[in-house]
Coordinates of C-alpha atoms in Angstrom, one line a residue:
X4 CA 95.6 283.2 161.5
X5 CA 98.3 282.0 159.2
X6 CA 97.7 280.9 155.6
X7 CA 99.2 280.8 152.1
X8 CA 98.3 283.7 149.8
X9 CA 99.3 283.2 146.2
X10 CA 101.9 280.7 147.4
X11 CA 103.4 283.0 150.0
X12 CA 103.2 282.4 153.7
X13 CA 101.3 285.1 155.6
X14 CA 100.8 285.3 159.3
X15 CA 98.0 287.9 159.3
X16 CA 95.8 286.9 156.4
X17 CA 93.0 285.0 157.9
X18 CA 90.4 286.1 160.4
X19 CA 88.9 283.3 162.5
X20 CA 85.7 285.2 163.5
X21 CA 83.1 287.3 161.6
X22 CA 81.8 290.7 162.5
X23 CA 79.5 289.2 165.1
X24 CA 82.4 287.6 166.9
X25 CA 81.4 284.1 165.7
X26 CA 84.0 281.5 164.7
X27 CA 84.0 281.2 160.9
X28 CA 85.7 278.1 159.5
X29 CA 87.1 278.3 156.0
X30 CA 86.1 275.9 153.3
X31 CA 88.6 273.2 152.3
X32 CA 90.1 273.7 148.8
X33 CA 91.1 270.3 147.3
X34 CA 88.0 268.2 146.5
X35 CA 88.9 265.6 144.0
X36 CA 87.9 261.9 144.5
X37 CA 89.6 258.5 144.4
X38 CA 87.3 256.0 142.8
X39 CA 87.5 252.3 142.0
X40 CA 87.5 252.9 138.2
X41 CA 91.0 252.1 136.9
X42 CA 90.6 254.8 134.1
X43 CA 89.8 257.6 136.5
X44 CA 92.1 260.5 137.2
X45 CA 92.6 259.2 140.7
X46 CA 92.0 255.4 140.7
X47 CA 92.1 253.3 143.9
X48 CA 95.6 251.8 143.5
X49 CA 97.4 250.3 146.5
X50 CA 100.6 252.1 147.3
X51 CA 99.9 255.2 145.3
X52 CA 98.5 257.5 148.0
X53 CA 99.8 259.0 151.3
X54 CA 97.9 260.7 154.1
X55 CA 99.4 263.5 156.2
X56 CA 97.8 263.9 159.6
X57 CA 98.2 265.3 163.1
X58 CA 97.3 263.1 166.0
X59 CA 95.9 266.2 167.7
X60 CA 93.5 267.2 165.0
X61 CA 90.0 265.7 165.2
X62 CA 89.4 266.0 161.5
X63 CA 92.6 264.1 160.7
X64 CA 91.9 261.6 163.5
X65 CA 88.7 260.3 161.9
X66 CA 90.6 259.7 158.6
X67 CA 93.3 257.8 160.6
X68 CA 90.6 255.6 162.2
X69 CA 88.9 254.9 158.9
X70 CA 92.2 253.8 157.4
X71 CA 92.9 251.6 160.4
X72 CA 89.4 250.0 160.8
X73 CA 89.2 249.3 157.0
X74 CA 92.6 247.6 157.1
X75 CA 94.3 249.9 154.6
X76 CA 97.6 250.3 156.3
X77 CA 99.4 248.4 153.5
X78 CA 97.5 250.3 150.8
X79 CA 97.8 253.9 152.0
X80 CA 100.9 255.2 153.8
X81 CA 100.6 257.7 156.6
X82 CA 102.8 260.2 158.4
X83 CA 102.4 262.6 161.3
X84 CA 103.3 266.3 161.8
X85 CA 104.5 267.8 165.1
X86 CA 101.6 268.4 167.5
X87 CA 102.4 272.0 168.3
X88 CA 101.6 274.5 165.6
X89 CA 103.3 277.9 165.7
X90 CA 103.6 280.8 163.3
X91 CA 105.0 278.7 160.5
X92 CA 102.1 276.2 160.7
X93 CA 102.2 272.5 160.8
X94 CA 105.8 271.3 160.7
X95 CA 107.9 268.2 160.3
X96 CA 110.8 267.3 162.4
X97 CA 113.4 264.7 163.2
X98 CA 110.8 262.8 165.2
X99 CA 108.1 263.4 162.7
X100 CA 109.7 263.7 159.2
X101 CA 108.1 264.1 155.8
X102 CA 108.8 260.7 154.3
X103 CA 108.1 261.8 150.7
X104 CA 110.0 265.0 150.1
X105 CA 111.8 265.8 153.4
X106 CA 109.8 269.0 153.6
X107 CA 110.2 271.3 156.6
X108 CA 106.6 272.4 156.8
X109 CA 103.2 271.1 155.6
X110 CA 102.8 274.3 153.6
X111 CA 105.6 273.1 151.4
X112 CA 103.4 270.1 150.4
X113 CA 100.5 272.5 149.5
X114 CA 102.9 274.7 147.5
X115 CA 104.2 271.6 145.7
X116 CA 100.6 270.8 144.7
X117 CA 99.8 274.4 143.7
X118 CA 102.6 277.0 143.7
X119 CA 99.9 279.8 143.7
X120 CA 97.7 278.3 146.3
X121 CA 95.7 280.6 148.5
X122 CA 94.1 279.1 151.7
X123 CA 94.7 277.6 155.0
X124 CA 97.2 274.7 155.4
X125 CA 95.2 272.0 157.2
X126 CA 95.2 268.3 157.9
X127 CA 94.3 265.8 156.8
X128 CA 95.9 265.8 153.4
X129 CA 95.4 263.0 150.9
X130 CA 98.4 263.0 148.5
X131 CA 98.8 261.3 145.2
X132 CA 102.5 260.2 144.9
X133 CA 102.1 259.6 141.1
X134 CA 100.9 263.0 140.0
X135 CA 102.4 264.7 143.0
X136 CA 99.3 266.7 144.0
X137 CA 96.7 266.9 146.8
X138 CA 93.7 264.9 145.9
X139 CA 91.6 266.0 148.8
X140 CA 91.9 267.8 152.2
X141 CA 88.3 267.5 153.4
X142 CA 88.1 264.9 156.1
X143 CA 84.5 263.7 155.6
X144 CA 85.2 263.1 151.9
X145 CA 88.5 261.3 152.6
X146 CA 86.7 259.0 155.1
X147 CA 84.1 258.1 152.4
X148 CA 86.8 257.4 149.8
X149 CA 88.8 255.1 152.0
X150 CA 85.6 253.3 153.0
X151 CA 84.1 252.8 149.5
X152 CA 86.9 253.0 146.8
X153 CA 89.4 250.5 148.4
X154 CA 89.0 246.9 149.4
X155 CA 90.8 246.7 152.8
X156 CA 91.9 243.6 154.6
X157 CA 89.1 243.9 157.3
X158 CA 85.4 243.1 156.9
X159 CA 84.4 246.5 158.3
X160 CA 81.9 248.6 156.4
X161 CA 81.4 252.1 157.8
X162 CA 78.8 253.2 155.2
X163 CA 76.6 250.1 155.0
X164 CA 73.7 249.5 152.7
X165 CA 70.4 250.2 154.3
X166 CA 72.0 252.8 156.7
X167 CA 73.5 255.3 154.3
X168 CA 70.8 257.9 154.4
X169 CA 70.8 257.8 158.2
X170 CA 74.6 257.9 158.4
X171 CA 74.7 261.1 156.3
X172 CA 71.9 262.7 158.2
X173 CA 73.6 262.1 161.6
X174 CA 77.0 263.4 160.3
X175 CA 75.2 266.5 159.2
X176 CA 73.3 266.8 162.4
X177 CA 76.3 266.6 164.7
X178 CA 78.7 268.7 162.7
X179 CA 77.7 272.2 163.6
X180 CA 76.5 271.9 167.2
X181 CA 79.2 269.3 168.4
X182 CA 82.2 268.9 166.0
X183 CA 82.4 272.5 165.1
X184 CA 80.4 273.8 168.0
X185 CA 83.2 273.4 170.5
X186 CA 85.4 275.5 168.2
X187 CA 82.6 278.1 167.9
X188 CA 82.6 278.3 171.7
X189 CA 86.4 278.3 172.1
X190 CA 87.1 281.0 169.5
X191 CA 84.1 283.2 170.0
X192 CA 85.0 286.9 170.4
X193 CA 81.8 288.0 172.1
X194 CA 79.8 286.8 175.0
X195 CA 76.7 286.4 172.9
X196 CA 78.5 284.2 170.3
X197 CA 80.0 282.1 173.1
X198 CA 76.7 281.7 174.9
X199 CA 74.9 280.6 171.7
X200 CA 77.6 278.1 170.8
X201 CA 77.8 276.5 174.3
X202 CA 74.0 276.3 174.4
X203 CA 74.0 274.4 171.1
X204 CA 76.8 272.1 172.2
X205 CA 75.0 270.9 175.3
X206 CA 71.6 270.7 173.8
X207 CA 73.1 268.4 171.2
X208 CA 75.0 266.3 173.7
X209 CA 71.8 266.0 175.8
X210 CA 69.9 264.8 172.7
X211 CA 72.5 262.1 171.8
X212 CA 72.7 261.0 175.5
X213 CA 69.0 260.2 175.2
X214 CA 69.4 258.5 171.8
X215 CA 72.2 256.3 173.1
X216 CA 70.0 255.0 175.9
X217 CA 68.1 253.0 173.4
X218 CA 70.6 252.1 170.6
X219 CA 74.2 251.0 170.5
X220 CA 75.5 253.5 167.9
X221 CA 74.4 256.8 166.4
X222 CA 72.8 255.3 163.3
X223 CA 71.4 252.2 164.9
X224 CA 73.1 248.8 165.7
X225 CA 76.1 249.2 163.3
X226 CA 79.3 251.1 163.8
X227 CA 79.5 253.7 161.0
X228 CA 81.3 256.9 159.9
X229 CA 78.9 258.8 162.1
X230 CA 80.4 257.2 165.2
X231 CA 83.9 258.1 164.1
X232 CA 82.8 261.7 163.5
X233 CA 81.3 261.9 167.0
X234 CA 84.1 260.0 168.8
X235 CA 86.9 262.4 167.8
X236 CA 85.1 265.2 169.6
X237 CA 84.1 263.1 172.7
X238 CA 87.6 261.7 173.2
X239 CA 89.0 265.3 173.3
X240 CA 86.2 266.9 175.3
X241 CA 87.2 266.4 178.9
X242 CA 90.9 267.0 178.3
X243 CA 90.5 270.0 176.1
X244 CA 87.1 271.4 175.1
X245 CA 85.8 271.4 178.7
X246 CA 88.5 273.7 179.9
X247 CA 90.4 275.2 177.0
X248 CA 87.2 276.0 175.0
X249 CA 85.1 276.8 178.1
X250 CA 82.6 274.1 177.4
X251 CA 82.4 273.3 181.1
X252 CA 78.7 272.9 181.8
X253 CA 79.3 269.2 182.0
X254 CA 82.0 266.7 181.2
X255 CA 81.5 263.7 179.0
X256 CA 82.4 261.3 181.8
X257 CA 79.3 262.8 183.6
X258 CA 77.0 261.5 180.9
X259 CA 76.3 257.8 181.5
X260 CA 75.5 256.8 177.9
X261 CA 78.0 259.1 176.1
X262 CA 80.7 258.1 178.5
X263 CA 80.2 254.4 178.1
X264 CA 79.8 254.9 174.3
X265 CA 83.1 256.7 174.2
X266 CA 84.8 253.9 176.1
X267 CA 83.4 251.2 173.8
X268 CA 84.6 253.0 170.7
X269 CA 88.1 253.5 172.3
X270 CA 88.3 249.8 173.1
X271 CA 87.5 248.6 169.5
X272 CA 90.5 246.9 168.0
X273 CA 92.7 249.6 166.3
X274 CA 91.0 252.7 167.7
X275 CA 93.2 253.1 170.8
X276 CA 96.4 253.2 168.7
X277 CA 95.0 256.2 166.8
X278 CA 94.5 258.2 170.1
X279 CA 97.3 260.3 171.4
X280 CA 96.2 262.4 174.4
X281 CA 99.7 263.9 174.8
X282 CA 99.6 265.3 171.3
X283 CA 96.0 266.5 171.8
X284 CA 96.9 268.4 175.0
X285 CA 100.1 269.8 173.7
X286 CA 98.5 271.0 170.4
X287 CA 95.5 272.8 171.8
X288 CA 97.1 274.4 174.9
X289 CA 100.3 275.4 173.2
X290 CA 99.2 276.3 169.7
X291 CA 96.2 278.5 170.6
X292 CA 98.1 281.4 172.3
X293 CA 95.1 283.7 171.6
X294 CA 93.0 281.4 173.9
X295 CA 95.9 280.3 176.3
X296 CA 98.5 283.1 176.1
X297 CA 100.9 281.5 178.6
X298 CA 100.8 278.2 176.8
X299 CA 100.6 276.2 180.0
X300 CA 99.5 272.6 179.5
X301 CA 97.2 271.3 182.3
X302 CA 98.3 268.1 184.1
X303 CA 94.8 266.6 184.1
X304 CA 92.2 265.3 184.1
X305 CA 93.1 261.7 184.9
X306 CA 90.6 259.7 182.8
X307 CA 90.8 256.0 181.9
X308 CA 89.1 255.1 178.7
X309 CA 89.9 251.4 179.1
X310 CA 87.6 250.7 182.1
X311 CA 84.6 248.4 181.4
X312 CA 81.6 249.8 179.6
X313 CA 78.0 248.7 179.6
X314 CA 77.1 249.1 176.0
X315 CA 76.7 245.3 175.5
X316 CA 73.3 245.7 177.1
X317 CA 72.1 246.9 173.7
X318 CA 72.1 244.8 170.5
X319 CA 74.9 245.4 168.0
X320 CA 75.6 244.1 164.5
X321 CA 79.4 244.2 164.5
X322 CA 81.8 242.2 162.4
X323 CA 83.2 239.2 164.2
X324 CA 86.7 240.7 164.3
X325 CA 85.4 243.7 166.2
X326 CA 82.8 242.0 168.3
X327 CA 85.0 239.2 169.7
X328 CA 88.0 241.4 170.4
X329 CA 85.9 244.1 172.0
X330 CA 84.3 241.6 174.4
X331 CA 87.7 240.2 175.3
X332 CA 89.2 243.6 175.8
X333 CA 86.4 244.6 178.2
X334 CA 86.5 241.3 180.1
X335 CA 90.3 241.4 180.5
X336 CA 90.2 245.0 181.9

Protein backbone atom coordinates (compact mmCIF):
# COMPACT_ATOMS: atom_id res chain seq x y z
CA UNK A 1 0.00 0.00 0.00
CA UNK A 2 1.12 3.55 -0.67
CA UNK A 3 2.55 5.87 1.96
CA UNK A 4 4.99 8.69 2.60
CA UNK A 5 8.50 7.71 3.67
CA UNK A 6 10.66 10.59 4.90
CA UNK A 7 8.40 12.91 2.93
CA UNK A 8 8.69 10.93 -0.32
CA UNK A 9 5.71 9.12 -1.86
CA UNK A 10 6.22 5.36 -2.11
CA UNK A 11 3.86 2.87 -3.76
CA UNK A 12 5.32 -0.28 -2.22
CA UNK A 13 6.19 0.68 1.33
CA UNK A 14 3.31 -0.59 3.43
CA UNK A 15 2.09 -4.16 3.86
CA UNK A 16 -1.58 -4.46 4.81
CA UNK A 17 -1.28 -7.96 6.32
CA UNK A 18 1.04 -9.65 8.79
CA UNK A 19 2.85 -12.99 8.40
CA UNK A 20 -0.36 -14.85 9.28
CA UNK A 21 -2.33 -13.16 6.51
CA UNK A 22 -4.25 -10.98 8.97
CA UNK A 23 -5.10 -7.36 8.18
CA UNK A 24 -2.79 -5.06 10.15
CA UNK A 25 -3.97 -1.44 10.49
CA UNK A 26 -1.26 1.16 11.01
CA UNK A 27 -1.52 3.55 13.97
CA UNK A 28 -2.36 7.17 13.22
CA UNK A 29 0.46 9.68 13.68
CA UNK A 30 -0.88 13.11 14.67
CA UNK A 31 -2.43 13.02 18.13
CA UNK A 32 -2.59 16.57 19.47
CA UNK A 33 -5.75 17.93 21.05
CA UNK A 34 -7.99 20.96 20.74
CA UNK A 35 -9.15 22.12 24.18
CA UNK A 36 -11.34 24.93 25.51
CA UNK A 37 -8.36 26.62 27.24
CA UNK A 38 -7.55 29.85 25.39
CA UNK A 39 -3.87 29.53 26.36
CA UNK A 40 -3.48 26.02 24.96
CA UNK A 41 -1.39 25.21 21.89
CA UNK A 42 -4.61 24.38 20.02
CA UNK A 43 -7.46 26.34 21.61
CA UNK A 44 -11.07 25.90 20.53
CA UNK A 45 -11.39 28.97 18.30
CA UNK A 46 -14.17 29.31 15.77
CA UNK A 47 -12.92 29.64 12.20
CA UNK A 48 -9.41 28.39 12.94
CA UNK A 49 -9.71 24.72 11.99
CA UNK A 50 -10.50 22.75 8.85
CA UNK A 51 -11.40 19.08 8.38
CA UNK A 52 -10.45 17.09 5.28
CA UNK A 53 -12.67 14.05 4.75
CA UNK A 54 -13.78 11.47 2.22
CA UNK A 55 -17.49 10.78 2.02
CA UNK A 56 -16.56 7.15 1.37
CA UNK A 57 -14.42 6.59 4.46
CA UNK A 58 -16.23 5.39 7.59
CA UNK A 59 -13.64 6.93 9.92
CA UNK A 60 -14.03 10.34 8.26
CA UNK A 61 -17.80 9.92 8.14
CA UNK A 62 -18.17 9.77 11.90
CA UNK A 63 -16.28 13.04 12.23
CA UNK A 64 -18.54 14.65 9.62
CA UNK A 65 -21.61 13.47 11.55
CA UNK A 66 -20.27 14.81 14.84
CA UNK A 67 -19.58 18.21 13.27
CA UNK A 68 -23.10 18.28 11.80
CA UNK A 69 -24.99 17.06 14.87
CA UNK A 70 -23.13 19.44 17.19
CA UNK A 71 -23.87 22.39 14.91
CA UNK A 72 -20.26 23.28 14.17
CA UNK A 73 -20.60 24.03 10.45
CA UNK A 74 -19.86 27.73 11.00
CA UNK A 75 -16.99 27.01 13.39
CA UNK A 76 -15.03 24.33 11.52
CA UNK A 77 -14.81 24.29 7.72
CA UNK A 78 -14.84 21.02 5.80
CA UNK A 79 -13.77 19.81 2.37
CA UNK A 80 -13.98 16.50 0.53
CA UNK A 81 -11.50 14.52 -1.57
CA UNK A 82 -12.32 12.47 -4.66
CA UNK A 83 -13.94 9.12 -3.73
CA UNK A 84 -11.63 6.94 -5.82
CA UNK A 85 -8.10 6.43 -4.51
CA UNK A 86 -5.40 5.32 -6.92
CA UNK A 87 -1.61 5.02 -6.69
CA UNK A 88 -1.19 8.68 -5.80
CA UNK A 89 -3.54 8.37 -2.83
CA UNK A 90 -6.44 10.65 -1.91
CA UNK A 91 -6.64 13.47 -4.43
CA UNK A 92 -8.31 16.80 -4.97
CA UNK A 93 -9.93 17.84 -8.25
CA UNK A 94 -11.96 20.55 -9.93
CA UNK A 95 -15.08 19.05 -8.37
CA UNK A 96 -13.42 18.54 -4.99
CA UNK A 97 -10.67 21.16 -4.64
CA UNK A 98 -8.42 21.91 -1.70
CA UNK A 99 -9.81 25.22 -0.44
CA UNK A 100 -6.75 26.15 1.61
CA UNK A 101 -3.67 25.59 -0.57
CA UNK A 102 -5.01 24.34 -3.90
CA UNK A 103 -3.06 21.12 -3.31
CA UNK A 104 -3.23 18.28 -5.82
CA UNK A 105 -3.10 15.42 -3.32
CA UNK A 106 -3.85 15.01 0.36
CA UNK A 107 -0.26 13.84 0.81
CA UNK A 108 0.76 17.44 0.04
CA UNK A 109 -1.12 18.52 3.17
CA UNK A 110 0.74 15.92 5.24
CA UNK A 111 4.06 17.07 3.78
CA UNK A 112 3.19 20.68 4.58
CA UNK A 113 2.68 19.68 8.21
CA UNK A 114 5.87 17.58 8.30
CA UNK A 115 8.23 17.54 5.29
CA UNK A 116 9.88 14.38 6.67
CA UNK A 117 6.66 12.57 7.50
CA UNK A 118 6.63 8.76 7.35
CA UNK A 119 3.26 7.04 7.41
CA UNK A 120 -0.01 6.47 5.62
CA UNK A 121 -1.97 9.43 4.28
CA UNK A 122 -5.43 8.95 5.76
CA UNK A 123 -8.67 10.82 6.37
CA UNK A 124 -9.98 12.49 8.43
CA UNK A 125 -7.43 15.26 8.90
CA UNK A 126 -8.02 18.03 11.44
CA UNK A 127 -5.95 20.99 10.23
CA UNK A 128 -4.98 24.16 12.09
CA UNK A 129 -4.96 27.06 9.64
CA UNK A 130 -3.09 29.35 12.04
CA UNK A 131 -0.02 27.17 12.62
CA UNK A 132 -0.46 25.30 9.32
CA UNK A 133 -0.16 21.84 10.74
CA UNK A 134 -2.20 18.70 11.36
CA UNK A 135 -3.63 18.66 14.85
CA UNK A 136 -4.97 15.13 14.71
CA UNK A 137 -5.82 12.37 12.22
CA UNK A 138 -7.40 9.86 14.60
CA UNK A 139 -11.16 9.87 14.05
CA UNK A 140 -12.19 8.81 17.54
CA UNK A 141 -10.16 11.60 19.12
CA UNK A 142 -11.45 14.19 16.65
CA UNK A 143 -15.04 13.18 17.43
CA UNK A 144 -14.41 13.73 21.11
CA UNK A 145 -12.74 17.13 20.56
CA UNK A 146 -15.60 18.44 18.43
CA UNK A 147 -18.08 17.22 21.00
CA UNK A 148 -16.35 18.55 24.13
CA UNK A 149 -14.08 21.50 23.24
CA UNK A 150 -16.52 23.55 21.16
CA UNK A 151 -19.94 24.94 21.96
CA UNK A 152 -21.98 24.28 18.84
CA UNK A 153 -25.32 25.74 17.89
CA UNK A 154 -27.24 22.52 18.65
CA UNK A 155 -28.18 21.10 22.04
CA UNK A 156 -26.74 17.68 21.14
CA UNK A 157 -24.37 16.06 23.65
CA UNK A 158 -22.77 12.89 22.30
CA UNK A 159 -20.67 12.09 25.37
CA UNK A 160 -23.17 12.89 28.11
CA UNK A 161 -22.52 12.88 31.83
CA UNK A 162 -23.57 9.62 33.43
CA UNK A 163 -23.01 7.68 30.20
CA UNK A 164 -19.35 8.34 29.50
CA UNK A 165 -17.87 5.13 30.85
CA UNK A 166 -20.45 3.07 28.97
CA UNK A 167 -19.93 5.04 25.74
CA UNK A 168 -16.18 4.44 25.86
CA UNK A 169 -16.71 0.77 26.67
CA UNK A 170 -19.06 0.28 23.72
CA UNK A 171 -16.76 2.07 21.27
CA UNK A 172 -13.93 -0.21 22.39
CA UNK A 173 -16.15 -3.28 22.15
CA UNK A 174 -17.40 -2.69 18.61
CA UNK A 175 -14.10 -1.49 17.12
CA UNK A 176 -12.21 -4.72 16.48
CA UNK A 177 -15.01 -7.17 15.60
CA UNK A 178 -17.25 -4.74 13.65
CA UNK A 179 -15.62 -1.44 12.57
CA UNK A 180 -12.26 -3.03 11.85
CA UNK A 181 -13.60 -6.57 11.57
CA UNK A 182 -15.06 -6.06 8.10
CA UNK A 183 -11.62 -4.88 6.93
CA UNK A 184 -9.96 -7.85 8.61
CA UNK A 185 -12.28 -10.08 6.58
CA UNK A 186 -11.94 -8.16 3.32
CA UNK A 187 -8.15 -7.86 3.29
CA UNK A 188 -7.31 -11.27 4.78
CA UNK A 189 -4.68 -13.17 2.83
CA UNK A 190 -5.45 -16.62 4.21
CA UNK A 191 -8.64 -18.64 4.64
CA UNK A 192 -7.94 -18.99 8.35
CA UNK A 193 -7.62 -15.23 8.87
CA UNK A 194 -10.77 -14.59 6.85
CA UNK A 195 -12.79 -17.25 8.69
CA UNK A 196 -11.77 -15.88 12.08
CA UNK A 197 -12.63 -12.30 11.13
CA UNK A 198 -16.03 -13.16 9.66
CA UNK A 199 -16.91 -15.25 12.71
CA UNK A 200 -16.16 -12.27 14.95
CA UNK A 201 -18.11 -9.85 12.74
CA UNK A 202 -21.31 -11.87 12.93
CA UNK A 203 -20.94 -12.91 16.56
CA UNK A 204 -20.75 -9.19 17.38
CA UNK A 205 -23.66 -8.25 15.11
CA UNK A 206 -25.78 -10.99 16.70
CA UNK A 207 -24.91 -9.63 20.14
CA UNK A 208 -25.93 -6.06 19.31
CA UNK A 209 -29.08 -7.29 17.59
CA UNK A 210 -30.09 -8.71 20.97
CA UNK A 211 -29.06 -5.57 22.88
CA UNK A 212 -31.11 -3.35 20.58
CA UNK A 213 -34.21 -5.42 21.22
CA UNK A 214 -34.38 -3.90 24.69
CA UNK A 215 -32.82 -0.43 24.35
CA UNK A 216 -33.00 2.38 21.82
CA UNK A 217 -29.28 3.06 21.40
CA UNK A 218 -26.02 1.27 22.11
CA UNK A 219 -25.31 2.96 25.45
CA UNK A 220 -28.93 3.19 26.58
CA UNK A 221 -31.64 5.76 25.85
CA UNK A 222 -29.35 8.53 24.53
CA UNK A 223 -27.73 8.97 21.13
CA UNK A 224 -23.95 8.99 21.67
CA UNK A 225 -20.60 8.76 19.92
CA UNK A 226 -20.94 4.98 20.13
CA UNK A 227 -23.95 5.06 17.80
CA UNK A 228 -22.08 7.15 15.23
CA UNK A 229 -19.19 4.69 15.37
CA UNK A 230 -21.56 1.78 14.74
CA UNK A 231 -23.67 3.57 12.11
CA UNK A 232 -20.79 4.19 9.70
CA UNK A 233 -20.23 0.43 9.40
CA UNK A 234 -23.91 -0.50 9.23
CA UNK A 235 -24.74 2.05 6.51
CA UNK A 236 -21.97 0.60 4.30
CA UNK A 237 -22.53 -3.03 5.11
CA UNK A 238 -25.10 -4.20 2.57
CA UNK A 239 -23.68 -2.10 -0.30
CA UNK A 240 -20.01 -2.91 0.28
CA UNK A 241 -18.92 -5.18 3.11
CA UNK A 242 -21.48 -7.90 2.37
CA UNK A 243 -20.14 -8.42 -1.17
CA UNK A 244 -16.79 -6.67 -1.55
CA UNK A 245 -15.39 -7.88 1.78
CA UNK A 246 -17.22 -11.24 1.65
CA UNK A 247 -19.17 -10.66 4.86
CA UNK A 248 -22.17 -12.34 3.26
CA UNK A 249 -23.47 -14.59 5.98
CA UNK A 250 -26.29 -12.11 6.54
CA UNK A 251 -27.19 -8.59 5.41
CA UNK A 252 -28.03 -5.82 7.85
CA UNK A 253 -31.53 -5.45 6.41
CA UNK A 254 -32.09 -9.06 7.50
CA UNK A 255 -31.56 -8.13 11.17
CA UNK A 256 -34.83 -6.64 12.48
CA UNK A 257 -33.33 -4.49 15.23
CA UNK A 258 -30.07 -3.47 13.54
CA UNK A 259 -31.95 -2.58 10.36
CA UNK A 260 -34.54 -0.39 12.08
CA UNK A 261 -31.78 1.15 14.21
CA UNK A 262 -29.81 2.02 11.06
CA UNK A 263 -32.87 3.63 9.52
CA UNK A 264 -33.59 5.68 12.63
CA UNK A 265 -30.06 7.07 12.72
CA UNK A 266 -30.14 7.80 8.99
CA UNK A 267 -33.35 9.76 9.45
CA UNK A 268 -32.05 11.93 12.29
CA UNK A 269 -31.79 15.57 11.16
CA UNK A 270 -28.42 16.14 9.53
CA UNK A 271 -27.30 12.52 9.18
CA UNK A 272 -28.71 11.82 5.72
CA UNK A 273 -26.75 14.75 4.27
CA UNK A 274 -23.49 13.14 5.40
CA UNK A 275 -24.22 9.83 3.62
CA UNK A 276 -23.10 9.45 0.00
CA UNK A 277 -23.72 5.91 -1.24
CA UNK A 278 -22.31 6.76 -4.68
CA UNK A 279 -18.97 7.79 -3.17
CA UNK A 280 -18.99 4.73 -0.92
CA UNK A 281 -19.57 2.33 -3.81
CA UNK A 282 -17.07 4.00 -6.13
CA UNK A 283 -14.36 4.14 -3.51
CA UNK A 284 -14.39 0.55 -2.33
CA UNK A 285 -14.98 -1.21 -5.64
CA UNK A 286 -12.64 1.00 -7.68
CA UNK A 287 -9.86 1.73 -5.19
CA UNK A 288 -9.26 -1.81 -3.92
CA UNK A 289 -7.97 -3.42 -7.08
CA UNK A 290 -6.30 -6.15 -5.00
CA UNK A 291 -9.80 -7.21 -3.87
CA UNK A 292 -11.68 -6.26 -7.07
CA UNK A 293 -9.11 -6.38 -9.94
CA UNK A 294 -11.53 -5.36 -12.72
CA UNK A 295 -12.82 -2.42 -10.68
CA UNK A 296 -16.43 -3.12 -11.67
CA UNK A 297 -18.95 -1.30 -9.48
CA UNK A 298 -22.14 -3.27 -8.70
CA UNK A 299 -25.50 -1.73 -9.60
CA UNK A 300 -27.16 -2.80 -6.34
CA UNK A 301 -28.53 -3.49 -3.87
CA UNK A 302 -31.59 -1.25 -3.94
CA UNK A 303 -32.02 -0.28 -0.29
CA UNK A 304 -34.19 2.54 1.05
CA UNK A 305 -33.01 3.88 4.39
CA UNK A 306 -35.88 6.37 4.55
CA UNK A 307 -38.71 3.87 5.10
CA UNK A 308 -40.42 3.95 8.53
CA UNK A 309 -38.66 2.34 11.47
CA UNK A 310 -40.08 0.90 14.68
CA UNK A 311 -37.56 2.23 17.20
CA UNK A 312 -40.07 4.54 18.86
CA UNK A 313 -41.40 1.44 20.64
CA UNK A 314 -38.43 1.94 23.01
CA UNK A 315 -37.88 4.96 25.29
CA UNK A 316 -35.38 7.60 24.19
CA UNK A 317 -33.92 10.73 25.73
CA UNK A 318 -33.33 12.82 22.62
CA UNK A 319 -32.99 16.61 22.39
CA UNK A 320 -36.21 18.26 21.20
CA UNK A 321 -34.60 19.27 17.91
CA UNK A 322 -33.87 15.64 17.05
CA UNK A 323 -36.90 14.00 18.56
CA UNK A 324 -39.55 16.17 16.92
CA UNK A 325 -37.92 16.20 13.49
CA UNK A 326 -37.27 12.47 13.57
CA UNK A 327 -40.92 11.74 14.36
CA UNK A 328 -42.02 14.04 11.55
CA UNK A 329 -39.59 12.49 9.09
CA UNK A 330 -40.89 9.01 9.79
CA UNK A 331 -44.55 10.08 9.72
CA UNK A 332 -44.13 11.87 6.39
CA UNK A 333 -42.45 8.89 4.72
